[in-house]
Amino acid sequence: FARARHRTDFQEASKWLVDQAVAQAAGPGSICPEAHSQHYPGQGAGMEGFCRLLWGAAPLVAGGGTHGKSAFFREGLVAGTDPRHTGFWGEPVDYDQRFVEHASIATALLLAREWIFDPLDDGAKANVIAWLDRINRAEVVPNNWRLFRVLANAAIRHAGGTPDHGRLESDLAAVDGYYLGNGWYGDGADGARDYYNPMAFHFYGLLLTR
């Protein structure tokens, strides 16, 4: 990525990264490299490895590129969101770290629904929507995590489901309240103002506007 100068450079770098990561897959919906620093063990770690890869794979497809791993991503999404599958990602609870991955799944649906979601059968589609909806049944950290729930509800609507309009409106209102002026956000009511904020507030805002 450091040497990338053109669109095709980024596409090739993304394809290489996908290939390297998929080679370490532990099963459907699970990539767990030996060196990791996530905040949860076991299946949660594998889920993070799989979902974080969507940040590259979905925009690559949405931008007209290919990576040859479509079946891998669809099968992983189906397994991870199916309570009857051995690869199920589990039931998240209040303030669960797994809610962070709602952002990558939702973004994949918003940018490339025709690739990752539309080819699934009706039962699998219902499971994906139900998985995203789990974030509406729990509490999230009152900072940029609210945007994970906003993205999830936007993706549910985009996928033909019924979003939680109450959660959506309250989260958007809370995010508006974090605005400090001159392009700055606080990460929560009294949160930090640092380099991480544009990766959430500005990026997700542009995505939702689009």
PDB file of C-alpha atoms in Angstrom:
ATOM      1  CA  PHE A   1       0.000   0.000   0.000  1.00  0.00           C
ATOM      2  CA  ALA A   2       2.878   2.376   0.703  1.00  0.00           C
ATOM      3  CA  ARG A   3       3.886   2.264  -2.962  1.00  0.00           C
ATOM      4  CA  ALA A   4       0.346   2.601  -4.332  1.00  0.00           C
ATOM      5  CA  ARG A   5      -0.169   5.625  -6.564  1.00  0.00           C
ATOM      6  CA  HIS A   6      -3.078   4.665  -8.807  1.00  0.00           C
ATOM      7  CA  ARG A   7      -6.464   3.000  -8.415  1.00  0.00           C
ATOM      8  CA  THR A   8      -5.166  -0.251  -9.901  1.00  0.00           C
ATOM      9  CA  ASP A   9      -2.309  -0.264  -7.376  1.00  0.00           C
ATOM     10  CA  PHE A  10      -4.772  -0.191  -4.498  1.00  0.00           C
ATOM     11  CA  GLN A  11      -6.874  -2.877  -6.160  1.00  0.00           C
ATOM     12  CA  GLU A  12      -3.888  -5.174  -6.556  1.00  0.00           C
ATOM     13  CA  ALA A  13      -2.755  -4.526  -2.986  1.00  0.00           C
ATOM     14  CA  SER A  14      -6.253  -5.326  -1.702  1.00  0.00           C
ATOM     15  CA  LYS A  15      -6.376  -8.545  -3.711  1.00  0.00           C
ATOM     16  CA  TRP A  16      -3.003  -9.578  -2.277  1.00  0.00           C
ATOM     17  CA  LEU A  17      -4.167  -8.847   1.273  1.00  0.00           C
ATOM     18  CA  VAL A  18      -7.381 -10.837   0.773  1.00  0.00           C
ATOM     19  CA  ASP A  19      -5.415 -13.805  -0.588  1.00  0.00           C
ATOM     20  CA  GLN A  20      -2.988 -13.778   2.349  1.00  0.00           C
ATOM     21  CA  ALA A  21      -5.723 -13.537   4.954  1.00  0.00           C
ATOM     22  CA  VAL A  22      -8.054 -16.120   3.419  1.00  0.00           C
ATOM     23  CA  ALA A  23      -5.175 -18.590   3.415  1.00  0.00           C
ATOM     24  CA  GLN A  24      -5.274 -18.430   7.245  1.00  0.00           C
ATOM     25  CA  ALA A  25      -8.999 -19.150   7.519  1.00  0.00           C
ATOM     26  CA  ALA A  26      -9.871 -21.417  10.431  1.00  0.00           C
ATOM     27  CA  GLY A  27     -13.303 -22.242   8.991  1.00  0.00           C
ATOM     28  CA  PRO A  28     -16.356 -20.497   7.530  1.00  0.00           C
ATOM     29  CA  GLY A  29     -16.539 -16.935   8.837  1.00  0.00           C
ATOM     30  CA  SER A  30     -13.329 -17.226  10.838  1.00  0.00           C
ATOM     31  CA  ILE A  31      -9.834 -15.906  10.207  1.00  0.00           C
ATOM     32  CA  CYS A  32      -7.566 -15.987  13.224  1.00  0.00           C
ATOM     33  CA  PRO A  33      -3.888 -15.210  12.535  1.00  0.00           C
ATOM     34  CA  GLU A  34      -1.392 -16.312  15.168  1.00  0.00           C
ATOM     35  CA  ALA A  35      -0.577 -12.710  16.085  1.00  0.00           C
ATOM     36  CA  HIS A  36      -3.631 -10.710  17.108  1.00  0.00           C
ATOM     37  CA  SER A  37      -4.719  -8.160  19.679  1.00  0.00           C
ATOM     38  CA  GLN A  38      -8.511  -8.280  19.795  1.00  0.00           C
ATOM     39  CA  HIS A  39     -10.360  -8.071  23.081  1.00  0.00           C
ATOM     40  CA  TYR A  40     -12.067 -11.436  22.950  1.00  0.00           C
ATOM     41  CA  PRO A  41     -10.941 -15.041  22.488  1.00  0.00           C
ATOM     42  CA  GLY A  42     -12.087 -17.956  20.394  1.00  0.00           C
ATOM     43  CA  GLN A  43     -14.871 -17.453  17.897  1.00  0.00           C
ATOM     44  CA  GLY A  44     -14.920 -13.710  18.483  1.00  0.00           C
ATOM     45  CA  ALA A  45     -11.323 -13.442  17.337  1.00  0.00           C
ATOM     46  CA  GLY A  46     -12.071 -15.428  14.189  1.00  0.00           C
ATOM     47  CA  MET A  47     -15.106 -13.276  13.520  1.00  0.00           C
ATOM     48  CA  GLU A  48     -13.015 -10.116  13.786  1.00  0.00           C
ATOM     49  CA  GLY A  49     -10.446 -11.476  11.342  1.00  0.00           C
ATOM     50  CA  PHE A  50     -13.167 -12.348   8.828  1.00  0.00           C
ATOM     51  CA  CYS A  51     -15.195  -9.152   9.168  1.00  0.00           C
ATOM     52  CA  ARG A  52     -12.247  -6.761   9.085  1.00  0.00           C
ATOM     53  CA  LEU A  53     -11.295  -8.211   5.714  1.00  0.00           C
ATOM     54  CA  LEU A  54     -14.634  -6.983   4.349  1.00  0.00           C
ATOM     55  CA  TRP A  55     -13.281  -3.407   4.627  1.00  0.00           C
ATOM     56  CA  GLY A  56     -11.079  -4.234   1.650  1.00  0.00           C
ATOM     57  CA  ALA A  57     -13.048  -6.911  -0.169  1.00  0.00           C
ATOM     58  CA  ALA A  58     -16.389  -5.079  -0.421  1.00  0.00           C
ATOM     59  CA  PRO A  59     -15.050  -1.703  -1.663  1.00  0.00           C
ATOM     60  CA  LEU A  60     -12.850  -3.577  -4.135  1.00  0.00           C
ATOM     61  CA  VAL A  61     -15.915  -5.235  -5.660  1.00  0.00           C
ATOM     62  CA  ALA A  62     -17.988  -2.056  -5.447  1.00  0.00           C
ATOM     63  CA  GLY A  63     -15.284  -0.216  -7.361  1.00  0.00           C
ATOM     64  CA  GLY A  64     -15.288  -2.694 -10.224  1.00  0.00           C
ATOM     65  CA  GLY A  65     -12.431  -4.928  -9.042  1.00  0.00           C
ATOM     66  CA  THR A  66     -12.382  -8.667  -8.390  1.00  0.00           C
ATOM     67  CA  HIS A  67     -10.623 -10.934  -5.903  1.00  0.00           C
ATOM     68  CA  GLY A  68     -11.919 -14.407  -6.704  1.00  0.00           C
ATOM     69  CA  LYS A  69     -13.027 -15.092  -3.118  1.00  0.00           C
ATOM     70  CA  SER A  70     -16.748 -14.367  -3.363  1.00  0.00           C
ATOM     71  CA  ALA A  71     -17.806 -17.852  -2.274  1.00  0.00           C
ATOM     72  CA  PHE A  72     -15.569 -17.613   0.795  1.00  0.00           C
ATOM     73  CA  PHE A  73     -17.158 -14.367   1.968  1.00  0.00           C
ATOM     74  CA  ARG A  74     -20.726 -15.472   1.313  1.00  0.00           C
ATOM     75  CA  GLU A  75     -20.237 -18.816   3.024  1.00  0.00           C
ATOM     76  CA  GLY A  76     -18.623 -17.093   5.986  1.00  0.00           C
ATOM     77  CA  LEU A  77     -21.460 -14.608   6.323  1.00  0.00           C
ATOM     78  CA  VAL A  78     -24.017 -17.424   6.136  1.00  0.00           C
ATOM     79  CA  ALA A  79     -22.206 -19.545   8.745  1.00  0.00           C
ATOM     80  CA  GLY A  80     -21.515 -16.712  11.152  1.00  0.00           C
ATOM     81  CA  THR A  81     -25.113 -15.495  11.266  1.00  0.00           C
ATOM     82  CA  ASP A  82     -26.801 -18.920  11.458  1.00  0.00           C
ATOM     83  CA  PRO A  83     -27.496 -19.998  15.074  1.00  0.00           C
ATOM     84  CA  ARG A  84     -27.626 -23.636  13.942  1.00  0.00           C
ATOM     85  CA  HIS A  85     -24.178 -23.575  12.303  1.00  0.00           C
ATOM     86  CA  THR A  86     -21.016 -24.574  14.141  1.00  0.00           C
ATOM     87  CA  GLY A  87     -19.437 -21.365  12.876  1.00  0.00           C
ATOM     88  CA  PHE A  88     -22.116 -19.138  14.464  1.00  0.00           C
ATOM     89  CA  TRP A  89     -20.601 -15.991  15.936  1.00  0.00           C
ATOM     90  CA  GLY A  90     -22.678 -16.264  19.106  1.00  0.00           C
ATOM     91  CA  GLU A  91     -25.204 -14.041  20.827  1.00  0.00           C
ATOM     92  CA  PRO A  92     -23.815 -10.581  21.651  1.00  0.00           C
ATOM     93  CA  VAL A  93     -24.756  -8.893  24.907  1.00  0.00           C
ATOM     94  CA  ASP A  94     -24.713  -5.280  26.090  1.00  0.00           C
ATOM     95  CA  TYR A  95     -21.524  -3.427  25.129  1.00  0.00           C
ATOM     96  CA  ASP A  96     -20.278  -6.492  23.259  1.00  0.00           C
ATOM     97  CA  GLN A  97     -17.094  -6.075  21.230  1.00  0.00           C
ATOM     98  CA  ARG A  98     -18.753  -8.032  18.430  1.00  0.00           C
ATOM     99  CA  PHE A  99     -20.932  -5.004  17.702  1.00  0.00           C
ATOM    100  CA  VAL A 100     -17.845  -3.321  16.260  1.00  0.00           C
ATOM    101  CA  GLU A 101     -18.034  -5.791  13.373  1.00  0.00           C
ATOM    102  CA  HIS A 102     -21.575  -4.693  12.556  1.00  0.00           C
ATOM    103  CA  ALA A 103     -19.923  -1.739  10.846  1.00  0.00           C
ATOM    104  CA  SER A 104     -17.955  -3.827   8.335  1.00  0.00           C
ATOM    105  CA  ILE A 105     -20.873  -6.169   7.595  1.00  0.00           C
ATOM    106  CA  ALA A 106     -23.249  -3.240   7.163  1.00  0.00           C
ATOM    107  CA  THR A 107     -20.795  -1.392   4.931  1.00  0.00           C
ATOM    108  CA  ALA A 108     -20.408  -4.467   2.735  1.00  0.00           C
ATOM    109  CA  LEU A 109     -24.197  -4.622   2.308  1.00  0.00           C
ATOM    110  CA  LEU A 110     -24.465  -0.895   1.637  1.00  0.00           C
ATOM    111  CA  LEU A 111     -21.665  -0.818  -0.936  1.00  0.00           C
ATOM    112  CA  ALA A 112     -21.962  -4.242  -2.556  1.00  0.00           C
ATOM    113  CA  ARG A 113     -25.304  -5.836  -1.680  1.00  0.00           C
ATOM    114  CA  GLU A 114     -25.479  -7.482  -5.120  1.00  0.00           C
ATOM    115  CA  TRP A 115     -22.228  -9.292  -4.352  1.00  0.00           C
ATOM    116  CA  ILE A 116     -22.447 -10.324  -0.712  1.00  0.00           C
ATOM    117  CA  PHE A 117     -26.185 -10.527   0.040  1.00  0.00           C
ATOM    118  CA  ASP A 118     -28.414 -10.899  -3.017  1.00  0.00           C
ATOM    119  CA  PRO A 119     -27.086 -14.368  -4.042  1.00  0.00           C
ATOM    120  CA  LEU A 120     -28.067 -15.860  -0.646  1.00  0.00           C
ATOM    121  CA  ASP A 121     -31.249 -17.881  -0.175  1.00  0.00           C
ATOM    122  CA  ASP A 122     -34.161 -16.430   1.776  1.00  0.00           C
ATOM    123  CA  GLY A 123     -33.278 -18.183   5.018  1.00  0.00           C
ATOM    124  CA  ALA A 124     -29.701 -16.959   4.951  1.00  0.00           C
ATOM    125  CA  LYS A 125     -30.847 -13.421   4.149  1.00  0.00           C
ATOM    126  CA  ALA A 126     -33.182 -13.490   7.132  1.00  0.00           C
ATOM    127  CA  ASN A 127     -30.315 -14.634   9.372  1.00  0.00           C
ATOM    128  CA  VAL A 128     -28.071 -11.806   8.209  1.00  0.00           C
ATOM    129  CA  ILE A 129     -30.774  -9.229   8.859  1.00  0.00           C
ATOM    130  CA  ALA A 130     -31.506 -10.796  12.260  1.00  0.00           C
ATOM    131  CA  TRP A 131     -27.805 -10.688  13.149  1.00  0.00           C
ATOM    132  CA  LEU A 132     -27.607  -6.989  12.305  1.00  0.00           C
ATOM    133  CA  ASP A 133     -30.799  -6.355  14.265  1.00  0.00           C
ATOM    134  CA  ARG A 134     -29.219  -7.791  17.423  1.00  0.00           C
ATOM    135  CA  ILE A 135     -27.509  -4.445  17.971  1.00  0.00           C
ATOM    136  CA  ASN A 136     -30.975  -2.908  18.422  1.00  0.00           C
ATOM    137  CA  ARG A 137     -31.666  -5.270  21.326  1.00  0.00           C
ATOM    138  CA  ALA A 138     -28.656  -4.272  23.385  1.00  0.00           C
ATOM    139  CA  GLU A 139     -26.804  -1.251  24.692  1.00  0.00           C
ATOM    140  CA  VAL A 140     -23.717   0.083  22.967  1.00  0.00           C
ATOM    141  CA  VAL A 141     -20.918   2.279  24.268  1.00  0.00           C
ATOM    142  CA  PRO A 142     -22.204   5.888  24.004  1.00  0.00           C
ATOM    143  CA  ASN A 143     -19.566   7.147  21.579  1.00  0.00           C
ATOM    144  CA  ASN A 144     -18.716   6.300  17.955  1.00  0.00           C
ATOM    145  CA  TRP A 145     -20.315   2.889  18.583  1.00  0.00           C
ATOM    146  CA  ARG A 146     -23.667   4.573  18.021  1.00  0.00           C
ATOM    147  CA  LEU A 147     -22.670   4.816  14.378  1.00  0.00           C
ATOM    148  CA  PHE A 148     -22.287   1.047  14.215  1.00  0.00           C
ATOM    149  CA  ARG A 149     -25.989   0.826  15.049  1.00  0.00           C
ATOM    150  CA  VAL A 150     -26.843   3.566  12.555  1.00  0.00           C
ATOM    151  CA  LEU A 151     -25.000   1.651   9.830  1.00  0.00           C
ATOM    152  CA  ALA A 152     -26.679  -1.607  10.846  1.00  0.00           C
ATOM    153  CA  ASN A 153     -30.139  -0.069  10.546  1.00  0.00           C
ATOM    154  CA  ALA A 154     -29.258   1.525   7.213  1.00  0.00           C
ATOM    155  CA  ALA A 155     -28.087  -1.870   5.946  1.00  0.00           C
ATOM    156  CA  ILE A 156     -31.220  -3.607   7.260  1.00  0.00           C
ATOM    157  CA  ARG A 157     -33.334  -1.142   5.293  1.00  0.00           C
ATOM    158  CA  HIS A 158     -31.135  -1.523   2.199  1.00  0.00           C
ATOM    159  CA  ALA A 159     -31.501  -5.305   2.430  1.00  0.00           C
ATOM    160  CA  GLY A 160     -35.300  -5.131   2.573  1.00  0.00           C
ATOM    161  CA  GLY A 161     -35.713  -5.509   6.322  1.00  0.00           C
ATOM    162  CA  THR A 162     -37.363  -3.241   8.865  1.00  0.00           C
ATOM    163  CA  PRO A 163     -34.943  -0.960  10.712  1.00  0.00           C
ATOM    164  CA  ASP A 164     -35.475   0.257  14.252  1.00  0.00           C
ATOM    165  CA  HIS A 165     -36.434   3.843  13.501  1.00  0.00           C
ATOM    166  CA  GLY A 166     -36.416   4.838  17.156  1.00  0.00           C
ATOM    167  CA  ARG A 167     -32.840   3.654  17.652  1.00  0.00           C
ATOM    168  CA  LEU A 168     -31.816   5.222  14.361  1.00  0.00           C
ATOM    169  CA  GLU A 169     -33.166   8.646  15.208  1.00  0.00           C
ATOM    170  CA  SER A 170     -31.853   8.663  18.775  1.00  0.00           C
ATOM    171  CA  ASP A 171     -28.385   7.578  17.676  1.00  0.00           C
ATOM    172  CA  LEU A 172     -28.208  10.202  14.936  1.00  0.00           C
ATOM    173  CA  ALA A 173     -29.318  12.859  17.414  1.00  0.00           C
ATOM    174  CA  ALA A 174     -26.634  11.735  19.860  1.00  0.00           C
ATOM    175  CA  VAL A 175     -23.953  11.862  17.166  1.00  0.00           C
ATOM    176  CA  ASP A 176     -25.053  15.378  16.244  1.00  0.00           C
ATOM    177  CA  GLY A 177     -24.571  16.250  19.901  1.00  0.00           C
ATOM    178  CA  TYR A 178     -20.935  15.106  19.738  1.00  0.00           C
ATOM    179  CA  TYR A 179     -20.119  17.754  17.128  1.00  0.00           C
ATOM    180  CA  LEU A 180     -17.754  20.406  18.478  1.00  0.00           C
ATOM    181  CA  GLY A 181     -17.593  22.713  15.458  1.00  0.00           C
ATOM    182  CA  ASN A 182     -14.989  23.362  12.768  1.00  0.00           C
ATOM    183  CA  GLY A 183     -15.096  19.723  11.648  1.00  0.00           C
ATOM    184  CA  TRP A 184     -14.268  18.267  15.066  1.00  0.00           C
ATOM    185  CA  TYR A 185     -16.156  15.612  17.000  1.00  0.00           C
ATOM    186  CA  GLY A 186     -15.743  14.417  20.544  1.00  0.00           C
ATOM    187  CA  ASP A 187     -15.883  10.642  20.792  1.00  0.00           C
ATOM    188  CA  GLY A 188     -18.902  10.704  23.061  1.00  0.00           C
ATOM    189  CA  ALA A 189     -20.218  13.507  25.224  1.00  0.00           C
ATOM    190  CA  ASP A 190     -16.840  14.040  26.923  1.00  0.00           C
ATOM    191  CA  GLY A 191     -14.720  11.942  24.597  1.00  0.00           C
ATOM    192  CA  ALA A 192     -11.326  12.284  23.005  1.00  0.00           C
ATOM    193  CA  ARG A 193     -10.611  14.446  19.997  1.00  0.00           C
ATOM    194  CA  ASP A 194      -8.008  12.506  18.085  1.00  0.00           C
ATOM    195  CA  TYR A 195      -6.944  10.911  14.810  1.00  0.00           C
ATOM    196  CA  TYR A 196      -9.455   8.082  15.227  1.00  0.00           C
ATOM    197  CA  ASN A 197     -12.533  10.261  14.991  1.00  0.00           C
ATOM    198  CA  PRO A 198     -12.424  10.906  11.209  1.00  0.00           C
ATOM    199  CA  MET A 199     -12.196   7.140  10.679  1.00  0.00           C
ATOM    200  CA  ALA A 200     -15.667   6.893  12.220  1.00  0.00           C
ATOM    201  CA  PHE A 201     -17.607  10.144  12.242  1.00  0.00           C
ATOM    202  CA  HIS A 202     -16.507  11.574   8.908  1.00  0.00           C
ATOM    203  CA  PHE A 203     -16.175   8.329   6.970  1.00  0.00           C
ATOM    204  CA  TYR A 204     -19.448   6.804   8.151  1.00  0.00           C
ATOM    205  CA  GLY A 205     -21.180  10.145   7.644  1.00  0.00           C
ATOM    206  CA  LEU A 206     -20.085  10.280   4.016  1.00  0.00           C
ATOM    207  CA  LEU A 207     -21.097   6.655   3.506  1.00  0.00           C
ATOM    208  CA  LEU A 208     -24.561   7.246   4.944  1.00  0.00           C
ATOM    209  CA  THR A 209     -25.004  10.410   2.890  1.00  0.00           C
ATOM    210  CA  ARG A 210     -24.117   8.496  -0.259  1.00  0.00           C
TER     211      ARG A 210
END
